[in-house]
């Protein structure tokens, strides 16, 4: 045990000068904006080579350009995470460019809110496809690069969930079910891949200031399978960059910034969480306690 603690301590200490993720390779989906963009920039700052994936490849490339301008290394891979060929495409690009894979952050997603009794099949199916099927298929395809016997490299999978997945939420039967499923998937990966040194954790976000929590009246949309889906909350915050006044129900009195949300993802990927696996980290500002 003492030897293991010394090894972990040495790893962390030696990493600080070059970054917590120095030399490691991370795939982050949904990384062109919001939490994903912040995570990509933060991972790169901490020394990781980042594969920036997003439905909008042009926006993903802008994030890559930003990383490179700051002296980092990154690659943009566009495409729908739900597409059948997506896992192999992004893995082929990653391995061709960097030769290995250390982390997968399954962050891509959106909301398609309806009251339960008015939720059509397509609103249910697409949320399950993007939030559950897509992470499962990417992780499964990555098995040859992560389930490595005898490797001492830091390797992890982080699946993004939500407090809706923990507690349910009005108007989000589809989203809540999907985000709950992700937690079960993560715990199973923890048990199956732990013997290979792979950690698997979930981060359950509460209120974070992104397109998904901005005012729906602002008109933000996402196009999925040819259909435009409106994003946001009716009467929500008028700006994703403004905390406004105190937010009821959150002891800290405000929503999180995308950078704060990304910091929790970095923690789970980093050697600081070397003995954390199968955990669901709630990032809520104290809401729901």
PDB file of C-alpha atoms in Angstrom:
ATOM      1  CA  UNK A   1       0.000   0.000   0.000  1.00  0.00           C
ATOM      2  CA  UNK A   2       2.804   2.377   0.904  1.00  0.00           C
ATOM      3  CA  UNK A   3       4.477   1.707  -2.438  1.00  0.00           C
ATOM      4  CA  UNK A   4       1.226   2.410  -4.270  1.00  0.00           C
ATOM      5  CA  UNK A   5       0.714   5.682  -2.391  1.00  0.00           C
ATOM      6  CA  UNK A   6       4.262   6.725  -3.184  1.00  0.00           C
ATOM      7  CA  UNK A   7       3.730   5.884  -6.841  1.00  0.00           C
ATOM      8  CA  UNK A   8       0.531   7.949  -7.027  1.00  0.00           C
ATOM      9  CA  UNK A   9       2.061  10.800  -5.050  1.00  0.00           C
ATOM     10  CA  UNK A  10       5.102  10.825  -7.312  1.00  0.00           C
ATOM     11  CA  UNK A  11       2.924  10.778 -10.400  1.00  0.00           C
ATOM     12  CA  UNK A  12       0.951  13.770  -9.206  1.00  0.00           C
ATOM     13  CA  UNK A  13       3.990  15.714  -8.024  1.00  0.00           C
ATOM     14  CA  UNK A  14       5.912  15.062 -11.225  1.00  0.00           C
ATOM     15  CA  UNK A  15       2.902  16.052 -13.317  1.00  0.00           C
ATOM     16  CA  UNK A  16       2.336  19.494 -11.861  1.00  0.00           C
ATOM     17  CA  UNK A  17       5.150  21.166 -13.787  1.00  0.00           C
ATOM     18  CA  UNK A  18       3.811  19.946 -17.127  1.00  0.00           C
ATOM     19  CA  UNK A  19       0.154  19.647 -16.195  1.00  0.00           C
ATOM     20  CA  UNK A  20      -2.057  17.077 -14.534  1.00  0.00           C
ATOM     21  CA  UNK A  21      -2.698  15.327 -17.861  1.00  0.00           C
ATOM     22  CA  UNK A  22       0.726  15.807 -19.426  1.00  0.00           C
ATOM     23  CA  UNK A  23       1.173  13.632 -22.516  1.00  0.00           C
ATOM     24  CA  UNK A  24      -2.247  12.022 -22.224  1.00  0.00           C
ATOM     25  CA  UNK A  25      -4.876  11.863 -24.975  1.00  0.00           C
ATOM     26  CA  UNK A  26      -8.528  12.710 -24.388  1.00  0.00           C
ATOM     27  CA  UNK A  27     -11.618  12.507 -26.579  1.00  0.00           C
ATOM     28  CA  UNK A  28     -14.288  15.019 -25.546  1.00  0.00           C
ATOM     29  CA  UNK A  29     -17.638  14.969 -27.328  1.00  0.00           C
ATOM     30  CA  UNK A  30     -19.882  17.994 -27.613  1.00  0.00           C
ATOM     31  CA  UNK A  31     -16.777  20.133 -27.181  1.00  0.00           C
ATOM     32  CA  UNK A  32     -17.462  23.133 -29.418  1.00  0.00           C
ATOM     33  CA  UNK A  33     -19.270  25.139 -26.773  1.00  0.00           C
ATOM     34  CA  UNK A  34     -20.502  25.145 -23.202  1.00  0.00           C
ATOM     35  CA  UNK A  35     -19.082  22.642 -20.731  1.00  0.00           C
ATOM     36  CA  UNK A  36     -17.392  20.619 -23.479  1.00  0.00           C
ATOM     37  CA  UNK A  37     -15.468  23.600 -24.816  1.00  0.00           C
ATOM     38  CA  UNK A  38     -14.354  24.582 -21.336  1.00  0.00           C
ATOM     39  CA  UNK A  39     -13.243  21.006 -20.672  1.00  0.00           C
ATOM     40  CA  UNK A  40     -11.281  20.859 -23.916  1.00  0.00           C
ATOM     41  CA  UNK A  41      -9.446  24.105 -23.133  1.00  0.00           C
ATOM     42  CA  UNK A  42      -8.765  23.047 -19.539  1.00  0.00           C
ATOM     43  CA  UNK A  43      -7.542  19.564 -20.485  1.00  0.00           C
ATOM     44  CA  UNK A  44      -5.194  21.117 -23.044  1.00  0.00           C
ATOM     45  CA  UNK A  45      -3.930  23.615 -20.471  1.00  0.00           C
ATOM     46  CA  UNK A  46      -3.119  20.645 -18.230  1.00  0.00           C
ATOM     47  CA  UNK A  47      -1.028  19.028 -20.957  1.00  0.00           C
ATOM     48  CA  UNK A  48      -3.492  16.730 -22.682  1.00  0.00           C
ATOM     49  CA  UNK A  49      -3.750  16.249 -26.420  1.00  0.00           C
ATOM     50  CA  UNK A  50      -7.434  16.815 -27.031  1.00  0.00           C
ATOM     51  CA  UNK A  51      -9.693  15.375 -29.707  1.00  0.00           C
ATOM     52  CA  UNK A  52     -12.421  17.995 -29.939  1.00  0.00           C
ATOM     53  CA  UNK A  53     -15.598  16.420 -31.270  1.00  0.00           C
ATOM     54  CA  UNK A  54     -18.857  18.161 -32.102  1.00  0.00           C
ATOM     55  CA  UNK A  55     -21.823  18.016 -34.415  1.00  0.00           C
ATOM     56  CA  UNK A  56     -20.605  21.348 -35.803  1.00  0.00           C
ATOM     57  CA  UNK A  57     -17.091  20.659 -37.088  1.00  0.00           C
ATOM     58  CA  UNK A  58     -16.423  24.314 -37.901  1.00  0.00           C
ATOM     59  CA  UNK A  59     -17.022  25.303 -34.290  1.00  0.00           C
ATOM     60  CA  UNK A  60     -14.933  22.356 -33.121  1.00  0.00           C
ATOM     61  CA  UNK A  61     -12.072  23.597 -35.303  1.00  0.00           C
ATOM     62  CA  UNK A  62     -12.321  27.029 -33.668  1.00  0.00           C
ATOM     63  CA  UNK A  63     -11.718  25.386 -30.293  1.00  0.00           C
ATOM     64  CA  UNK A  64      -8.758  23.495 -31.750  1.00  0.00           C
ATOM     65  CA  UNK A  65      -7.363  26.751 -33.133  1.00  0.00           C
ATOM     66  CA  UNK A  66      -7.736  28.331 -29.701  1.00  0.00           C
ATOM     67  CA  UNK A  67      -5.871  25.447 -28.074  1.00  0.00           C
ATOM     68  CA  UNK A  68      -3.070  25.560 -30.618  1.00  0.00           C
ATOM     69  CA  UNK A  69      -2.734  29.340 -30.275  1.00  0.00           C
ATOM     70  CA  UNK A  70      -2.106  28.780 -26.559  1.00  0.00           C
ATOM     71  CA  UNK A  71       0.607  26.226 -27.321  1.00  0.00           C
ATOM     72  CA  UNK A  72      -1.466  23.070 -26.973  1.00  0.00           C
ATOM     73  CA  UNK A  73      -2.184  20.166 -29.286  1.00  0.00           C
ATOM     74  CA  UNK A  74      -5.663  19.258 -30.510  1.00  0.00           C
ATOM     75  CA  UNK A  75      -7.626  17.675 -33.343  1.00  0.00           C
ATOM     76  CA  UNK A  76     -11.165  18.400 -34.534  1.00  0.00           C
ATOM     77  CA  UNK A  77     -13.493  15.553 -35.496  1.00  0.00           C
ATOM     78  CA  UNK A  78     -16.991  16.527 -36.566  1.00  0.00           C
ATOM     79  CA  UNK A  79     -20.065  14.369 -36.747  1.00  0.00           C
ATOM     80  CA  UNK A  80     -23.166  13.068 -35.015  1.00  0.00           C
ATOM     81  CA  UNK A  81     -22.218  10.910 -32.013  1.00  0.00           C
ATOM     82  CA  UNK A  82     -25.304   8.834 -32.716  1.00  0.00           C
ATOM     83  CA  UNK A  83     -24.203   7.869 -36.236  1.00  0.00           C
ATOM     84  CA  UNK A  84     -23.304   4.211 -36.666  1.00  0.00           C
ATOM     85  CA  UNK A  85     -19.851   4.995 -38.061  1.00  0.00           C
ATOM     86  CA  UNK A  86     -18.959   7.657 -35.495  1.00  0.00           C
ATOM     87  CA  UNK A  87     -17.071   5.560 -32.907  1.00  0.00           C
ATOM     88  CA  UNK A  88     -14.695   4.017 -35.410  1.00  0.00           C
ATOM     89  CA  UNK A  89     -14.147   7.307 -37.243  1.00  0.00           C
ATOM     90  CA  UNK A  90     -13.136   9.228 -34.148  1.00  0.00           C
ATOM     91  CA  UNK A  91     -11.014   6.395 -32.774  1.00  0.00           C
ATOM     92  CA  UNK A  92      -9.218   5.914 -36.093  1.00  0.00           C
ATOM     93  CA  UNK A  93      -8.473   9.650 -36.237  1.00  0.00           C
ATOM     94  CA  UNK A  94      -7.279   9.677 -32.629  1.00  0.00           C
ATOM     95  CA  UNK A  95      -4.966   6.682 -32.933  1.00  0.00           C
ATOM     96  CA  UNK A  96      -3.611   7.829 -36.294  1.00  0.00           C
ATOM     97  CA  UNK A  97      -2.731  11.257 -34.854  1.00  0.00           C
ATOM     98  CA  UNK A  98      -1.645  10.391 -31.318  1.00  0.00           C
ATOM     99  CA  UNK A  99      -1.125   6.632 -31.174  1.00  0.00           C
ATOM    100  CA  UNK A 100      -3.043   6.058 -27.967  1.00  0.00           C
ATOM    101  CA  UNK A 101      -6.086   6.996 -25.874  1.00  0.00           C
ATOM    102  CA  UNK A 102      -6.292   7.797 -22.167  1.00  0.00           C
ATOM    103  CA  UNK A 103      -9.675   9.397 -21.561  1.00  0.00           C
ATOM    104  CA  UNK A 104     -13.159   9.574 -23.011  1.00  0.00           C
ATOM    105  CA  UNK A 105     -15.503  12.317 -21.859  1.00  0.00           C
ATOM    106  CA  UNK A 106     -19.013  11.591 -23.114  1.00  0.00           C
ATOM    107  CA  UNK A 107     -20.412  15.101 -22.868  1.00  0.00           C
ATOM    108  CA  UNK A 108     -22.463  15.518 -26.077  1.00  0.00           C
ATOM    109  CA  UNK A 109     -26.156  15.932 -25.513  1.00  0.00           C
ATOM    110  CA  UNK A 110     -29.208  18.141 -25.511  1.00  0.00           C
ATOM    111  CA  UNK A 111     -32.710  18.300 -24.083  1.00  0.00           C
ATOM    112  CA  UNK A 112     -35.990  17.604 -25.878  1.00  0.00           C
ATOM    113  CA  UNK A 113     -38.465  18.500 -23.169  1.00  0.00           C
ATOM    114  CA  UNK A 114     -42.111  17.467 -23.143  1.00  0.00           C
ATOM    115  CA  UNK A 115     -44.559  16.546 -20.424  1.00  0.00           C
ATOM    116  CA  UNK A 116     -44.693  12.762 -20.143  1.00  0.00           C
ATOM    117  CA  UNK A 117     -48.202  12.395 -21.562  1.00  0.00           C
ATOM    118  CA  UNK A 118     -47.309  14.479 -24.636  1.00  0.00           C
ATOM    119  CA  UNK A 119     -43.847  12.998 -25.327  1.00  0.00           C
ATOM    120  CA  UNK A 120     -43.773  11.468 -28.825  1.00  0.00           C
ATOM    121  CA  UNK A 121     -41.712   8.385 -29.590  1.00  0.00           C
ATOM    122  CA  UNK A 122     -39.123  10.334 -31.568  1.00  0.00           C
ATOM    123  CA  UNK A 123     -38.432  12.681 -28.638  1.00  0.00           C
ATOM    124  CA  UNK A 124     -37.829   9.630 -26.442  1.00  0.00           C
ATOM    125  CA  UNK A 125     -35.766   7.698 -28.969  1.00  0.00           C
ATOM    126  CA  UNK A 126     -33.361  10.460 -29.982  1.00  0.00           C
ATOM    127  CA  UNK A 127     -32.519  11.351 -26.376  1.00  0.00           C
ATOM    128  CA  UNK A 128     -31.793   7.678 -25.625  1.00  0.00           C
ATOM    129  CA  UNK A 129     -29.729   7.395 -28.797  1.00  0.00           C
ATOM    130  CA  UNK A 130     -27.502  10.375 -28.040  1.00  0.00           C
ATOM    131  CA  UNK A 131     -27.218  10.082 -24.257  1.00  0.00           C
ATOM    132  CA  UNK A 132     -27.076   6.290 -23.756  1.00  0.00           C
ATOM    133  CA  UNK A 133     -26.507   4.371 -26.990  1.00  0.00           C
ATOM    134  CA  UNK A 134     -23.808   6.719 -28.298  1.00  0.00           C
ATOM    135  CA  UNK A 135     -21.621   6.650 -25.147  1.00  0.00           C
ATOM    136  CA  UNK A 136     -22.028   2.868 -24.918  1.00  0.00           C
ATOM    137  CA  UNK A 137     -20.946   2.361 -28.538  1.00  0.00           C
ATOM    138  CA  UNK A 138     -17.947   4.703 -28.275  1.00  0.00           C
ATOM    139  CA  UNK A 139     -16.744   3.082 -25.064  1.00  0.00           C
ATOM    140  CA  UNK A 140     -17.211  -0.412 -26.496  1.00  0.00           C
ATOM    141  CA  UNK A 141     -15.249   0.494 -29.621  1.00  0.00           C
ATOM    142  CA  UNK A 142     -12.456   1.966 -27.479  1.00  0.00           C
ATOM    143  CA  UNK A 143     -11.952  -1.257 -25.523  1.00  0.00           C
ATOM    144  CA  UNK A 144      -8.788  -2.320 -27.417  1.00  0.00           C
ATOM    145  CA  UNK A 145      -7.121   0.993 -26.530  1.00  0.00           C
ATOM    146  CA  UNK A 146      -8.160   1.143 -22.869  1.00  0.00           C
ATOM    147  CA  UNK A 147      -8.311  -2.450 -21.599  1.00  0.00           C
ATOM    148  CA  UNK A 148      -4.545  -2.813 -21.518  1.00  0.00           C
ATOM    149  CA  UNK A 149      -3.019  -5.395 -19.202  1.00  0.00           C
ATOM    150  CA  UNK A 150      -0.035  -4.171 -17.253  1.00  0.00           C
ATOM    151  CA  UNK A 151      -0.335  -0.529 -18.285  1.00  0.00           C
ATOM    152  CA  UNK A 152       0.346   2.036 -15.567  1.00  0.00           C
ATOM    153  CA  UNK A 153      -0.946   4.976 -17.611  1.00  0.00           C
ATOM    154  CA  UNK A 154      -3.760   7.070 -16.244  1.00  0.00           C
ATOM    155  CA  UNK A 155      -6.954   5.998 -18.067  1.00  0.00           C
ATOM    156  CA  UNK A 156     -10.554   6.948 -17.394  1.00  0.00           C
ATOM    157  CA  UNK A 157     -14.057   7.274 -18.747  1.00  0.00           C
ATOM    158  CA  UNK A 158     -16.265  10.143 -17.638  1.00  0.00           C
ATOM    159  CA  UNK A 159     -19.926  10.121 -18.572  1.00  0.00           C
ATOM    160  CA  UNK A 160     -21.939  13.295 -18.103  1.00  0.00           C
ATOM    161  CA  UNK A 161     -25.208  12.831 -16.270  1.00  0.00           C
ATOM    162  CA  UNK A 162     -27.523  15.283 -14.545  1.00  0.00           C
ATOM    163  CA  UNK A 163     -29.441  15.808 -11.352  1.00  0.00           C
ATOM    164  CA  UNK A 164     -32.467  14.984 -13.527  1.00  0.00           C
ATOM    165  CA  UNK A 165     -31.050  11.465 -13.713  1.00  0.00           C
ATOM    166  CA  UNK A 166     -30.801  11.302  -9.931  1.00  0.00           C
ATOM    167  CA  UNK A 167     -34.100  12.893  -8.954  1.00  0.00           C
ATOM    168  CA  UNK A 168     -36.233  13.146 -12.098  1.00  0.00           C
ATOM    169  CA  UNK A 169     -37.553  16.461 -13.397  1.00  0.00           C
ATOM    170  CA  UNK A 170     -40.859  17.785 -14.635  1.00  0.00           C
ATOM    171  CA  UNK A 171     -40.982  17.755 -18.430  1.00  0.00           C
ATOM    172  CA  UNK A 172     -37.905  15.572 -18.755  1.00  0.00           C
ATOM    173  CA  UNK A 173     -39.016  11.943 -18.608  1.00  0.00           C
ATOM    174  CA  UNK A 174     -36.802  11.124 -21.598  1.00  0.00           C
ATOM    175  CA  UNK A 175     -33.768  13.076 -20.375  1.00  0.00           C
ATOM    176  CA  UNK A 176     -34.086  11.842 -16.783  1.00  0.00           C
ATOM    177  CA  UNK A 177     -34.348   8.225 -17.892  1.00  0.00           C
ATOM    178  CA  UNK A 178     -31.317   8.577 -20.164  1.00  0.00           C
ATOM    179  CA  UNK A 179     -29.185  10.304 -17.552  1.00  0.00           C
ATOM    180  CA  UNK A 180     -30.125   7.665 -14.996  1.00  0.00           C
ATOM    181  CA  UNK A 181     -29.137   4.921 -17.433  1.00  0.00           C
ATOM    182  CA  UNK A 182     -25.714   6.533 -17.887  1.00  0.00           C
ATOM    183  CA  UNK A 183     -25.027   6.096 -14.177  1.00  0.00           C
ATOM    184  CA  UNK A 184     -25.761   2.375 -14.347  1.00  0.00           C
ATOM    185  CA  UNK A 185     -23.577   2.058 -17.445  1.00  0.00           C
ATOM    186  CA  UNK A 186     -20.707   3.807 -15.683  1.00  0.00           C
ATOM    187  CA  UNK A 187     -20.885   1.613 -12.583  1.00  0.00           C
ATOM    188  CA  UNK A 188     -20.787  -1.482 -14.781  1.00  0.00           C
ATOM    189  CA  UNK A 189     -17.727  -0.226 -16.660  1.00  0.00           C
ATOM    190  CA  UNK A 190     -16.081   0.446 -13.291  1.00  0.00           C
ATOM    191  CA  UNK A 191     -16.557  -3.194 -12.302  1.00  0.00           C
ATOM    192  CA  UNK A 192     -15.662  -4.751 -15.641  1.00  0.00           C
ATOM    193  CA  UNK A 193     -12.689  -2.561 -16.586  1.00  0.00           C
ATOM    194  CA  UNK A 194     -11.286  -1.810 -13.138  1.00  0.00           C
ATOM    195  CA  UNK A 195      -8.977  -4.852 -13.308  1.00  0.00           C
ATOM    196  CA  UNK A 196      -7.337  -3.199 -16.343  1.00  0.00           C
ATOM    197  CA  UNK A 197      -6.694   0.019 -14.395  1.00  0.00           C
ATOM    198  CA  UNK A 198      -9.485   1.957 -16.098  1.00  0.00           C
ATOM    199  CA  UNK A 199     -11.523   4.240 -13.864  1.00  0.00           C
ATOM    200  CA  UNK A 200     -15.132   5.090 -14.759  1.00  0.00           C
ATOM    201  CA  UNK A 201     -17.066   7.923 -13.158  1.00  0.00           C
ATOM    202  CA  UNK A 202     -20.128  10.059 -13.747  1.00  0.00           C
ATOM    203  CA  UNK A 203     -20.554  13.757 -13.137  1.00  0.00           C
ATOM    204  CA  UNK A 204     -24.103  14.879 -12.443  1.00  0.00           C
ATOM    205  CA  UNK A 205     -24.491  18.576 -13.126  1.00  0.00           C
ATOM    206  CA  UNK A 206     -27.112  20.779 -11.597  1.00  0.00           C
ATOM    207  CA  UNK A 207     -27.734  24.257 -12.962  1.00  0.00           C
ATOM    208  CA  UNK A 208     -24.901  25.263 -15.309  1.00  0.00           C
ATOM    209  CA  UNK A 209     -25.106  28.393 -17.446  1.00  0.00           C
ATOM    210  CA  UNK A 210     -25.261  26.991 -20.985  1.00  0.00           C
ATOM    211  CA  UNK A 211     -27.592  26.996 -23.986  1.00  0.00           C
ATOM    212  CA  UNK A 212     -29.643  24.293 -22.288  1.00  0.00           C
ATOM    213  CA  UNK A 213     -30.474  26.520 -19.304  1.00  0.00           C
ATOM    214  CA  UNK A 214     -30.763  29.863 -21.109  1.00  0.00           C
ATOM    215  CA  UNK A 215     -34.133  31.367 -21.945  1.00  0.00           C
ATOM    216  CA  UNK A 216     -35.909  29.272 -24.555  1.00  0.00           C
ATOM    217  CA  UNK A 217     -37.206  32.545 -25.964  1.00  0.00           C
ATOM    218  CA  UNK A 218     -33.690  33.323 -27.200  1.00  0.00           C
ATOM    219  CA  UNK A 219     -34.355  30.839 -29.978  1.00  0.00           C
ATOM    220  CA  UNK A 220     -31.335  28.536 -29.702  1.00  0.00           C
ATOM    221  CA  UNK A 221     -31.834  25.286 -31.612  1.00  0.00           C
ATOM    222  CA  UNK A 222     -29.962  22.157 -32.576  1.00  0.00           C
ATOM    223  CA  UNK A 223     -30.608  20.130 -35.716  1.00  0.00           C
ATOM    224  CA  UNK A 224     -30.750  16.376 -35.169  1.00  0.00           C
ATOM    225  CA  UNK A 225     -31.569  13.969 -37.985  1.00  0.00           C
ATOM    226  CA  UNK A 226     -33.034  16.808 -40.027  1.00  0.00           C
ATOM    227  CA  UNK A 227     -35.254  18.085 -37.232  1.00  0.00           C
ATOM    228  CA  UNK A 228     -34.747  21.354 -35.358  1.00  0.00           C
ATOM    229  CA  UNK A 229     -35.053  21.014 -31.593  1.00  0.00           C
ATOM    230  CA  UNK A 230     -35.536  24.133 -29.463  1.00  0.00           C
ATOM    231  CA  UNK A 231     -33.107  24.486 -26.556  1.00  0.00           C
ATOM    232  CA  UNK A 232     -33.463  26.267 -23.244  1.00  0.00           C
ATOM    233  CA  UNK A 233     -35.998  26.774 -20.490  1.00  0.00           C
ATOM    234  CA  UNK A 234     -39.148  28.876 -20.906  1.00  0.00           C
ATOM    235  CA  UNK A 235     -38.517  32.065 -18.945  1.00  0.00           C
ATOM    236  CA  UNK A 236     -34.969  30.971 -18.127  1.00  0.00           C
ATOM    237  CA  UNK A 237     -31.912  33.164 -17.737  1.00  0.00           C
ATOM    238  CA  UNK A 238     -31.742  35.846 -20.428  1.00  0.00           C
ATOM    239  CA  UNK A 239     -28.023  35.274 -20.903  1.00  0.00           C
ATOM    240  CA  UNK A 240     -25.793  32.245 -20.460  1.00  0.00           C
ATOM    241  CA  UNK A 241     -23.064  34.541 -19.155  1.00  0.00           C
ATOM    242  CA  UNK A 242     -25.114  36.243 -16.468  1.00  0.00           C
ATOM    243  CA  UNK A 243     -25.721  34.792 -13.022  1.00  0.00           C
ATOM    244  CA  UNK A 244     -28.359  37.408 -12.277  1.00  0.00           C
ATOM    245  CA  UNK A 245     -29.713  37.477  -8.718  1.00  0.00           C
ATOM    246  CA  UNK A 246     -29.684  34.650  -6.176  1.00  0.00           C
ATOM    247  CA  UNK A 247     -30.976  31.374  -7.600  1.00  0.00           C
ATOM    248  CA  UNK A 248     -33.596  29.734  -5.362  1.00  0.00           C
ATOM    249  CA  UNK A 249     -32.788  26.227  -4.196  1.00  0.00           C
ATOM    250  CA  UNK A 250     -29.021  26.554  -4.667  1.00  0.00           C
ATOM    251  CA  UNK A 251     -27.182  27.261  -1.381  1.00  0.00           C
ATOM    252  CA  UNK A 252     -24.353  28.979  -3.238  1.00  0.00           C
ATOM    253  CA  UNK A 253     -26.996  31.255  -4.751  1.00  0.00           C
ATOM    254  CA  UNK A 254     -26.097  30.901  -8.431  1.00  0.00           C
ATOM    255  CA  UNK A 255     -25.601  28.538 -11.300  1.00  0.00           C
ATOM    256  CA  UNK A 256     -22.163  27.204 -12.225  1.00  0.00           C
ATOM    257  CA  UNK A 257     -20.106  28.595 -15.059  1.00  0.00           C
ATOM    258  CA  UNK A 258     -19.008  26.153 -17.777  1.00  0.00           C
ATOM    259  CA  UNK A 259     -15.429  26.541 -16.510  1.00  0.00           C
ATOM    260  CA  UNK A 260     -16.470  25.459 -13.016  1.00  0.00           C
ATOM    261  CA  UNK A 261     -18.292  22.473 -14.452  1.00  0.00           C
ATOM    262  CA  UNK A 262     -15.249  21.551 -16.541  1.00  0.00           C
ATOM    263  CA  UNK A 263     -13.001  21.664 -13.479  1.00  0.00           C
ATOM    264  CA  UNK A 264     -14.957  18.787 -11.956  1.00  0.00           C
ATOM    265  CA  UNK A 265     -14.412  16.737 -15.108  1.00  0.00           C
ATOM    266  CA  UNK A 266     -10.687  17.473 -14.953  1.00  0.00           C
ATOM    267  CA  UNK A 267     -10.581  16.274 -11.359  1.00  0.00           C
ATOM    268  CA  UNK A 268     -12.141  12.933 -12.282  1.00  0.00           C
ATOM    269  CA  UNK A 269      -9.735  12.449 -15.188  1.00  0.00           C
ATOM    270  CA  UNK A 270      -6.639  13.490 -13.275  1.00  0.00           C
ATOM    271  CA  UNK A 271      -4.333  11.488 -10.996  1.00  0.00           C
ATOM    272  CA  UNK A 272      -5.913  13.417  -8.108  1.00  0.00           C
ATOM    273  CA  UNK A 273      -8.816  10.955  -8.499  1.00  0.00           C
ATOM    274  CA  UNK A 274      -6.581   7.899  -8.950  1.00  0.00           C
ATOM    275  CA  UNK A 275      -8.654   5.841  -6.488  1.00  0.00           C
ATOM    276  CA  UNK A 276     -12.043   7.246  -7.451  1.00  0.00           C
ATOM    277  CA  UNK A 277     -14.098   4.927  -9.640  1.00  0.00           C
ATOM    278  CA  UNK A 278     -17.769   4.074  -9.960  1.00  0.00           C
ATOM    279  CA  UNK A 279     -18.629   7.398  -8.355  1.00  0.00           C
ATOM    280  CA  UNK A 280     -21.251   9.954  -9.328  1.00  0.00           C
ATOM    281  CA  UNK A 281     -19.945  13.423  -8.511  1.00  0.00           C
ATOM    282  CA  UNK A 282     -22.770  15.890  -7.975  1.00  0.00           C
ATOM    283  CA  UNK A 283     -21.817  19.407  -9.078  1.00  0.00           C
ATOM    284  CA  UNK A 284     -24.787  21.403  -7.892  1.00  0.00           C
ATOM    285  CA  UNK A 285     -23.699  24.255  -5.641  1.00  0.00           C
ATOM    286  CA  UNK A 286     -25.398  22.375  -2.813  1.00  0.00           C
ATOM    287  CA  UNK A 287     -28.788  21.978  -4.484  1.00  0.00           C
ATOM    288  CA  UNK A 288     -30.714  18.852  -3.602  1.00  0.00           C
ATOM    289  CA  UNK A 289     -28.963  18.065  -0.323  1.00  0.00           C
TER     290      UNK A 289
END
